[in-house]
Structures are given as structure tokens and as C-alpha cells.
Coordinates of N, CA and C in Angstrom, one line a residue:
M30 N 0.1 31.5 -8.8 CA 0.1 30.2 -8.2 C 0.1 29.2 -9.4
T31 N 1.0 28.2 -9.3 CA 1.2 27.2 -10.3 C 0.1 26.2 -10.2
T32 N -0.5 25.9 -11.4 CA -1.6 24.8 -11.4 C -1.2 24.0 -12.7
I33 N -1.7 22.7 -12.6 CA -1.6 21.8 -13.7 C -2.9 21.0 -13.8
E34 N -3.3 20.8 -15.0 CA -4.5 20.0 -15.3 C -4.1 18.6 -15.7
H35 N -4.7 17.6 -15.1 CA -4.3 16.2 -15.5 C -5.6 15.4 -15.7
A36 N -5.6 14.5 -16.7 CA -6.8 13.7 -17.0 C -7.3 12.9 -15.8
R37 N -6.4 12.3 -15.0 CA -6.8 11.4 -13.9 C -7.0 12.2 -12.6
F38 N -6.1 13.2 -12.4 CA -6.0 13.9 -11.1 C -6.8 15.2 -11.1
G39 N -7.2 15.7 -12.3 CA -7.9 16.9 -12.4 C -7.0 18.1 -12.2
L40 N -7.5 19.2 -11.7 CA -6.8 20.5 -11.5 C -6.0 20.4 -10.2
L41 N -4.7 20.5 -10.3 CA -3.8 20.4 -9.2 C -3.1 21.7 -8.9
E42 N -3.0 22.1 -7.7 CA -2.3 23.4 -7.3 C -1.2 23.1 -6.3
P43 N -0.1 22.6 -6.8 CA 1.0 22.3 -5.8 C 1.6 23.5 -5.2
G44 N 1.5 24.7 -5.9 CA 2.1 25.9 -5.4 C 1.3 26.4 -4.1
A45 N 0.1 25.9 -3.9 CA -0.7 26.3 -2.7 C -0.2 25.6 -1.4
L46 N 0.6 24.6 -1.5 CA 1.1 23.9 -0.3 C 2.2 24.6 0.4
R47 N 2.1 24.6 1.7 CA 3.2 25.2 2.6 C 4.1 24.1 3.1
D48 N 3.5 22.9 3.2 CA 4.3 21.7 3.7 C 3.9 20.5 2.9
T49 N 4.6 19.4 3.1 CA 4.2 18.2 2.4 C 2.8 17.8 2.8
D50 N 1.9 17.6 1.8 CA 0.5 17.3 2.1 C -0.1 16.6 1.0
V51 N -1.3 16.2 1.2 CA -2.1 15.5 0.1 C -2.5 16.6 -0.9
L52 N -2.1 16.4 -2.2 CA -2.5 17.3 -3.2 C -3.8 16.8 -3.9
W53 N -4.0 15.5 -3.9 CA -5.2 14.9 -4.5 C -5.6 13.7 -3.8
Q54 N -6.9 13.4 -3.6 CA -7.3 12.2 -2.9 C -8.5 11.6 -3.8
G55 N -8.5 10.3 -3.9 CA -9.5 9.6 -4.7 C -9.5 8.1 -4.4
T56 N -10.0 7.4 -5.3 CA -10.0 5.9 -5.2 C -9.5 5.3 -6.5
A57 N -9.1 4.0 -6.3 CA -8.8 3.2 -7.5 C -9.5 1.9 -7.3
Q58 N -9.8 1.2 -8.3 CA -10.6 0.0 -8.3 C -9.8 -1.3 -8.4
L59 N -10.1 -2.2 -7.5 CA -9.6 -3.6 -7.5 C -10.9 -4.5 -7.7
P60 N -10.7 -5.7 -8.1 CA -11.9 -6.6 -8.3 C -12.7 -6.8 -7.0
D61 N -12.1 -6.7 -5.8 CA -12.9 -6.8 -4.6 C -13.3 -5.5 -3.9
G62 N -13.1 -4.4 -4.6 CA -13.5 -3.1 -4.1 C -12.6 -2.0 -4.4
E63 N -13.0 -0.8 -3.8 CA -12.2 0.4 -4.0 C -11.1 0.5 -3.0
V64 N -10.0 1.2 -3.4 CA -8.9 1.5 -2.5 C -8.7 3.0 -2.5
E65 N -8.4 3.5 -1.3 CA -8.2 4.9 -1.1 C -6.8 5.2 -1.7
V66 N -6.7 6.4 -2.4 CA -5.4 6.8 -3.0 C -5.2 8.3 -2.6
R67 N -3.9 8.5 -2.3 CA -3.5 9.9 -2.0 C -2.3 10.3 -2.8
L68 N -2.3 11.4 -3.5 CA -1.2 12.0 -4.2 C -0.5 13.0 -3.3
W69 N 0.7 12.8 -2.9 CA 1.4 13.7 -2.0 C 2.4 14.6 -2.8
A70 N 2.4 15.8 -2.3 CA 3.3 16.8 -2.9 C 3.9 17.7 -1.8
G71 N 4.9 18.5 -2.2 CA 5.4 19.5 -1.2 C 5.4 20.9 -1.9
P72 N 5.8 21.9 -1.1 CA 5.7 23.3 -1.6 C 6.6 23.5 -2.8
S73 N 7.7 22.7 -3.0 CA 8.5 22.9 -4.1 C 8.2 21.9 -5.2
S74 N 7.2 21.1 -5.1 CA 6.8 20.1 -6.1 C 6.3 20.8 -7.4
A75 N 6.8 20.4 -8.5 CA 6.4 20.9 -9.8 C 6.2 19.8 -10.7
P76 N 5.1 19.0 -10.5 CA 5.0 17.8 -11.4 C 4.8 18.2 -12.8
D77 N 5.3 17.3 -13.7 CA 5.0 17.5 -15.1 C 4.1 16.4 -15.5
A78 N 3.6 16.5 -16.7 CA 2.6 15.6 -17.3 C 3.2 14.1 -17.3
E79 N 4.4 14.0 -17.6 CA 5.1 12.6 -17.7 C 5.0 11.9 -16.3
E80 N 5.4 12.7 -15.3 CA 5.4 12.1 -13.9 C 4.0 11.7 -13.5
L81 N 3.0 12.6 -13.7 CA 1.6 12.4 -13.4 C 1.1 11.2 -14.2
D82 N 1.4 11.1 -15.5 CA 0.9 10.0 -16.3 C 1.5 8.7 -15.8
A83 N 2.7 8.7 -15.4 CA 3.3 7.4 -14.8 C 2.6 7.0 -13.6
L84 N 2.4 7.9 -12.7 CA 1.7 7.6 -11.4 C 0.2 7.2 -11.7
A85 N -0.4 7.9 -12.6 CA -1.8 7.5 -12.9 C -1.9 6.1 -13.5
A86 N -0.8 5.7 -14.3 CA -0.8 4.4 -14.9 C -0.7 3.3 -13.8
R87 N -0.1 3.6 -12.7 CA -0.1 2.6 -11.6 C -1.5 2.4 -11.1
L88 N -2.3 3.4 -11.1 CA -3.7 3.2 -10.7 C -4.5 2.4 -11.7
T89 N -4.3 2.7 -13.0 CA -4.9 2.0 -14.0 C -4.6 0.5 -14.0
D90 N -3.3 0.2 -13.7 CA -2.8 -1.1 -13.7 C -2.7 -1.7 -12.2
L91 N -3.6 -1.2 -11.4 CA -3.5 -1.5 -9.9 C -3.7 -3.1 -9.7
P92 N -4.6 -3.7 -10.4 CA -4.7 -5.2 -10.2 C -3.3 -5.9 -10.5
A93 N -2.6 -5.5 -11.5 CA -1.3 -6.2 -11.8 C -0.3 -5.8 -10.7
L94 N -0.3 -4.5 -10.3 CA 0.6 -4.1 -9.3 C 0.3 -4.8 -8.0
D95 N -0.9 -4.9 -7.6 CA -1.4 -5.7 -6.4 C -0.9 -7.1 -6.5
A96 N -1.0 -7.8 -7.6 CA -0.5 -9.2 -7.7 C 1.0 -9.2 -7.5
A97 N 1.8 -8.3 -8.1 CA 3.2 -8.3 -7.9 C 3.6 -8.0 -6.5
A98 N 2.9 -7.1 -5.9 CA 3.1 -6.7 -4.5 C 2.8 -7.9 -3.6
R99 N 1.8 -8.6 -3.8 CA 1.5 -9.8 -3.0 C 2.5 -10.9 -3.2
D100 N 3.1 -11.0 -4.4 CA 4.2 -12.0 -4.6 C 5.4 -11.6 -3.7
A101 N 5.7 -10.3 -3.6 CA 6.8 -9.8 -2.8 C 6.4 -10.0 -1.3
L102 N 5.2 -9.8 -0.9 CA 4.8 -10.0 0.5 C 5.0 -11.5 0.9
R103 N 4.6 -12.4 0.0 CA 4.8 -13.8 0.3 C 6.3 -14.2 0.4
R104 N 7.1 -13.6 -0.4 CA 8.6 -13.9 -0.3 C 9.1 -13.3 1.0
Y105 N 8.7 -12.1 1.3 CA 9.1 -11.4 2.6 C 8.7 -12.3 3.8
L106 N 7.5 -12.7 3.8 CA 7.0 -13.5 5.0 C 7.5 -14.9 5.0
R107 N 7.9 -15.4 3.9 CA 8.6 -16.8 3.9 C 10.0 -16.6 4.5
E108 N 10.7 -15.5 4.3 CA 12.0 -15.3 4.8 C 12.0 -14.9 6.3
D109 N 10.9 -14.2 6.7 CA 10.8 -13.7 8.1 C 9.3 -13.7 8.5
R110 N 8.9 -14.7 9.2 CA 7.5 -14.9 9.5 C 7.0 -14.2 10.8
Y111 N 7.9 -13.3 11.3 CA 7.5 -12.7 12.6 C 6.2 -11.8 12.4
F112 N 6.0 -11.2 11.3 CA 4.8 -10.5 11.1 C 3.5 -11.4 11.3
I113 N 3.6 -12.6 10.7 CA 2.5 -13.5 10.8 C 2.4 -14.0 12.3
D114 N 3.5 -14.4 12.9 CA 3.4 -14.9 14.3 C 2.9 -13.8 15.2
F115 N 3.3 -12.6 15.0 CA 2.9 -11.4 15.8 C 1.4 -11.3 15.8
H116 N 0.8 -11.4 14.6 CA -0.6 -11.2 14.4 C -1.4 -12.5 14.9
V117 N -0.9 -13.6 14.7 CA -1.6 -14.8 15.2 C -1.6 -14.8 16.8
D118 N -0.5 -14.4 17.4 CA -0.4 -14.4 18.8 C -1.2 -13.2 19.4
E119 N -1.1 -12.0 18.8 CA -1.8 -10.9 19.3 C -3.3 -10.8 19.0
L120 N -3.7 -11.4 18.0 CA -5.1 -11.3 17.6 C -5.9 -12.7 17.7
G121 N -5.6 -13.4 18.8 CA -6.2 -14.7 19.0 C -7.7 -14.7 19.0
D122 N -8.4 -13.5 19.2 CA -9.8 -13.5 19.2 C -10.4 -13.2 17.8
S123 N -9.5 -13.0 16.8 CA -10.0 -12.7 15.5 C -10.5 -13.9 14.8
E124 N -11.7 -13.7 14.1 CA -12.3 -14.8 13.3 C -11.3 -15.2 12.2
T125 N -10.6 -14.2 11.6 CA -9.7 -14.5 10.5 C -8.6 -15.4 11.0
V126 N -8.0 -15.0 12.1 CA -6.9 -15.8 12.7 C -7.4 -17.2 13.0
D127 N -8.6 -17.3 13.6 CA -9.2 -18.6 13.9 C -9.3 -19.5 12.7
R128 N -9.8 -18.9 11.6 CA -9.9 -19.6 10.3 C -8.6 -20.0 9.8
L129 N -7.6 -19.1 9.8 CA -6.3 -19.5 9.3 C -5.6 -20.6 10.1
V130 N -5.7 -20.5 11.4 CA -5.2 -21.6 12.3 C -5.9 -22.9 12.0
R131 N -7.2 -22.8 11.9 CA -8.0 -24.1 11.7 C -7.6 -24.7 10.3
E132 N -7.4 -23.9 9.3 CA -7.1 -24.3 8.0 C -5.6 -24.9 7.9
A133 N -4.8 -24.3 8.8 CA -3.4 -24.8 8.9 C -3.3 -26.2 9.5
A134 N -4.3 -26.7 10.1 CA -4.5 -28.0 10.6 C -3.2 -28.5 11.4
G135 N -2.9 -27.7 12.4 CA -1.8 -28.0 13.3 C -0.4 -27.5 12.9
E136 N -0.3 -27.1 11.7 CA 0.9 -26.5 11.1 C 0.9 -25.0 11.4
E137 N 2.0 -24.3 11.1 CA 2.1 -22.9 11.2 C 1.2 -22.3 10.1
V138 N 0.6 -21.1 10.4 CA -0.1 -20.4 9.3 C 0.9 -20.0 8.3
G139 N 0.6 -20.4 7.0 CA 1.6 -20.1 6.0 C 1.5 -18.7 5.4
A140 N 2.5 -18.3 4.7 CA 2.6 -17.0 4.1 C 1.5 -16.8 3.0
D141 N 1.3 -17.9 2.2 CA 0.2 -17.8 1.1 C -1.1 -17.5 1.7
A142 N -1.5 -18.2 2.7 CA -2.8 -18.0 3.4 C -2.9 -16.7 4.0
F143 N -1.8 -16.3 4.7 CA -1.8 -15.0 5.4 C -1.9 -13.8 4.5
V144 N -1.2 -13.9 3.4 CA -1.2 -12.8 2.4 C -2.6 -12.7 1.7
A145 N -3.2 -13.9 1.5 CA -4.5 -13.9 0.9 C -5.5 -13.2 1.8
A146 N -5.3 -13.2 3.1 CA -6.2 -12.6 4.1 C -5.9 -11.1 4.3
M147 N -4.8 -10.6 3.8 CA -4.4 -9.2 3.9 C -5.2 -8.4 2.9
R148 N -5.4 -7.1 3.2 CA -6.1 -6.2 2.4 C -5.3 -5.0 2.0
L149 N -5.3 -4.6 0.8 CA -4.7 -3.4 0.4 C -5.6 -2.2 0.9
S150 N -5.0 -1.5 1.9 CA -5.8 -0.5 2.5 C -5.7 0.9 1.9
S151 N -4.5 1.2 1.3 CA -4.3 2.5 0.7 C -3.1 2.5 -0.2
V152 N -3.1 3.5 -1.2 CA -2.0 3.7 -2.1 C -1.6 5.1 -1.9
G153 N -0.3 5.3 -1.7 CA 0.3 6.6 -1.7 C 1.1 6.8 -2.9
L154 N 1.0 8.0 -3.5 CA 1.8 8.4 -4.7 C 2.5 9.6 -4.3
W155 N 3.9 9.5 -4.4 CA 4.7 10.6 -3.9 C 5.4 11.3 -5.1
L156 N 5.2 12.6 -5.3 CA 5.8 13.3 -6.4 C 7.3 13.4 -6.1
S157 N 8.1 13.5 -7.2 CA 9.5 13.5 -7.1 C 10.0 14.7 -6.3
G158 N 11.1 14.5 -5.6 CA 11.7 15.5 -4.8 C 11.3 15.4 -3.3
L159 N 10.3 14.6 -3.0 CA 9.9 14.4 -1.6 C 10.6 13.4 -0.9
S160 N 11.2 12.4 -1.6 CA 11.9 11.3 -0.9 C 12.8 10.6 -2.0
D161 N 13.8 10.0 -1.4 CA 14.7 9.2 -2.3 C 14.1 7.8 -2.6
E162 N 13.0 7.5 -1.9 CA 12.4 6.2 -2.0 C 11.6 6.1 -3.2
P163 N 11.3 4.9 -3.7 CA 10.3 4.7 -4.9 C 9.0 5.4 -4.5
P164 N 8.3 6.0 -5.5 CA 7.2 6.9 -5.3 C 5.8 6.2 -5.0
V165 N 5.7 4.9 -5.3 CA 4.4 4.3 -5.1 C 4.4 3.4 -3.8
V166 N 3.5 3.7 -2.9 CA 3.5 2.9 -1.7 C 2.1 2.3 -1.5
L167 N 2.1 0.9 -1.4 CA 0.9 0.2 -1.2 C 0.9 -0.3 0.2
D168 N -0.1 0.0 1.0 CA -0.1 -0.4 2.4 C -1.1 -1.5 2.6
Y169 N -0.6 -2.6 3.1 CA -1.4 -3.9 3.3 C -1.6 -4.1 4.8
T170 N -2.8 -4.4 5.2 CA -3.1 -4.6 6.6 C -3.7 -6.0 6.8
F171 N -3.7 -6.4 8.0 CA -4.3 -7.7 8.4 C -5.2 -7.3 9.6
E172 N -6.5 -7.4 9.5 CA -7.4 -7.1 10.6 C -7.2 -5.6 11.0
P173 N -7.4 -4.7 10.1 CA -7.2 -3.3 10.4 C -8.0 -2.7 11.6
D174 N -9.1 -3.3 11.9 CA -9.9 -2.9 13.0 C -9.3 -3.3 14.3
L175 N -8.4 -4.2 14.3 CA -7.8 -4.8 15.5 C -6.3 -4.4 15.7
G176 N -5.7 -3.7 14.7 CA -4.3 -3.4 14.9 C -3.9 -2.4 13.8
D177 N -2.8 -1.7 14.1 CA -2.3 -0.7 13.1 C -1.0 -1.1 12.4
Q178 N -0.7 -2.3 12.4 CA 0.6 -2.8 11.7 C 0.3 -2.9 10.2
I179 N 1.2 -2.5 9.4 CA 1.1 -2.6 8.0 C 2.4 -3.2 7.4
L180 N 2.3 -3.8 6.2 CA 3.4 -4.0 5.4 C 3.3 -3.1 4.2
A181 N 4.3 -2.2 4.1 CA 4.3 -1.2 3.0 C 5.2 -1.8 1.9
V182 N 4.6 -1.9 0.7 CA 5.3 -2.3 -0.5 C 5.6 -1.1 -1.3
R183 N 6.8 -0.8 -1.6 CA 7.2 0.3 -2.5 C 7.5 -0.2 -3.9
A184 N 7.0 0.7 -4.8 CA 7.2 0.3 -6.2 C 7.7 1.6 -7.0
T185 N 8.3 1.4 -8.1 CA 8.9 2.4 -8.9 C 7.7 3.0 -9.7
R186 N 8.0 4.2 -10.4 CA 7.1 4.8 -11.3 C 6.7 3.8 -12.4
A187 N 7.6 2.9 -12.8 CA 7.3 1.9 -13.8 C 6.5 0.7 -13.3
G188 N 6.3 0.6 -12.0 CA 5.5 -0.5 -11.4 C 6.3 -1.6 -11.0
A189 N 7.6 -1.5 -10.9 CA 8.5 -2.6 -10.4 C 8.5 -2.6 -8.8
V190 N 8.2 -3.7 -8.2 CA 8.3 -3.7 -6.7 C 9.8 -3.6 -6.3
A191 N 10.0 -2.7 -5.3 CA 11.4 -2.4 -4.9 C 11.6 -2.9 -3.5
S192 N 10.6 -2.8 -2.6 CA 10.9 -3.2 -1.2 C 9.6 -3.5 -0.5
V193 N 9.8 -4.2 0.7 CA 8.7 -4.4 1.6 C 9.2 -4.0 3.0
A194 N 8.4 -3.3 3.8 CA 8.8 -2.9 5.1 C 7.6 -3.0 6.0
W195 N 7.9 -3.4 7.3 CA 6.9 -3.4 8.3 C 6.8 -2.1 9.0
E196 N 5.7 -1.5 9.0 CA 5.5 -0.2 9.6 C 4.2 -0.2 10.5
S197 N 4.1 0.8 11.3 CA 2.9 1.0 12.2 C 2.5 2.4 12.2

């Protein structure tokens, strides 16, 4: 069975997987708390030290990646505010929505305020060969206890934001 030892992820056994699954699970630190992280692999995944180092660097630089992702989220929501409107309409009983509406003072809830209220709920790291998409996925939620809608921000191994997508 193939194993690899990595400073951040520890002892990994990708050869033990029969399907795409979580190979490692842990947390990463942001100034406002910890974020859950999962490293995904498949049965044919054979990560090398360079790939693992690049993915680990995204966790070390998570505050900078979070800032870049939030910039992308603001641009996305300025172009299409349906995600904001959906949450304001659907979560009328939410204290956060009440606060955002009150602070908007009769105007629409803005992208800046909405993104500031969103939380990074998890980070997915995908080993090469599992997808043609960029391998780092940051899932942002708004009121996760009240809904399952997320904005997923994809980033490259180098940490460049590539896309934003609405998922549930």
C-alpha cells in the first residue's frame, strides 16, 4: 500500500481508498476562528511532496486567500445580487438579515455588508486527477443554521481565485 509522510498532513495512505474520499481532515486558523479542512483523494491519487506542499501553503496563507476570495464574492454579488435577495427574502426572521436591512436604511442590502456577514465554513483541497477544476474550494455560507446555500470560491494551487459558484 502506498503511503506518503507530509509535515502538514501527516501519514497519508491514498492507496487505501476505493472511491473518492477524504484522505485527511483537520482545521486551519483564521483570525476569527478555526475552519474545517478536508483533503480529498481517489484510488488512483498519487500525491507528490510538491503538490502537498502547494496545498498546505494555501492553509498557511488562508487569511490572504480568504481576503482574495471575499473580493471575488463582492464582485460576483455586485454583478448578480440574486443570492443576497434570496437570503433577505427567505430568512426574514434572521437577526443578521434584520441587522443588514436596518443598516441599509431603506436601500438594498449591499454586497460589502452581505459578504462581511458570510462565514468561511470549510476548505476542500482536491488532489490532482480528481477534477479539471482548480483544487482549492472555499465554501462561504450565510446563516448556515437556517439554510444550505453556499458560494463556493475555487482557487488554484498557487492561490489565485478562479471562480465563484452558487451551490447547495
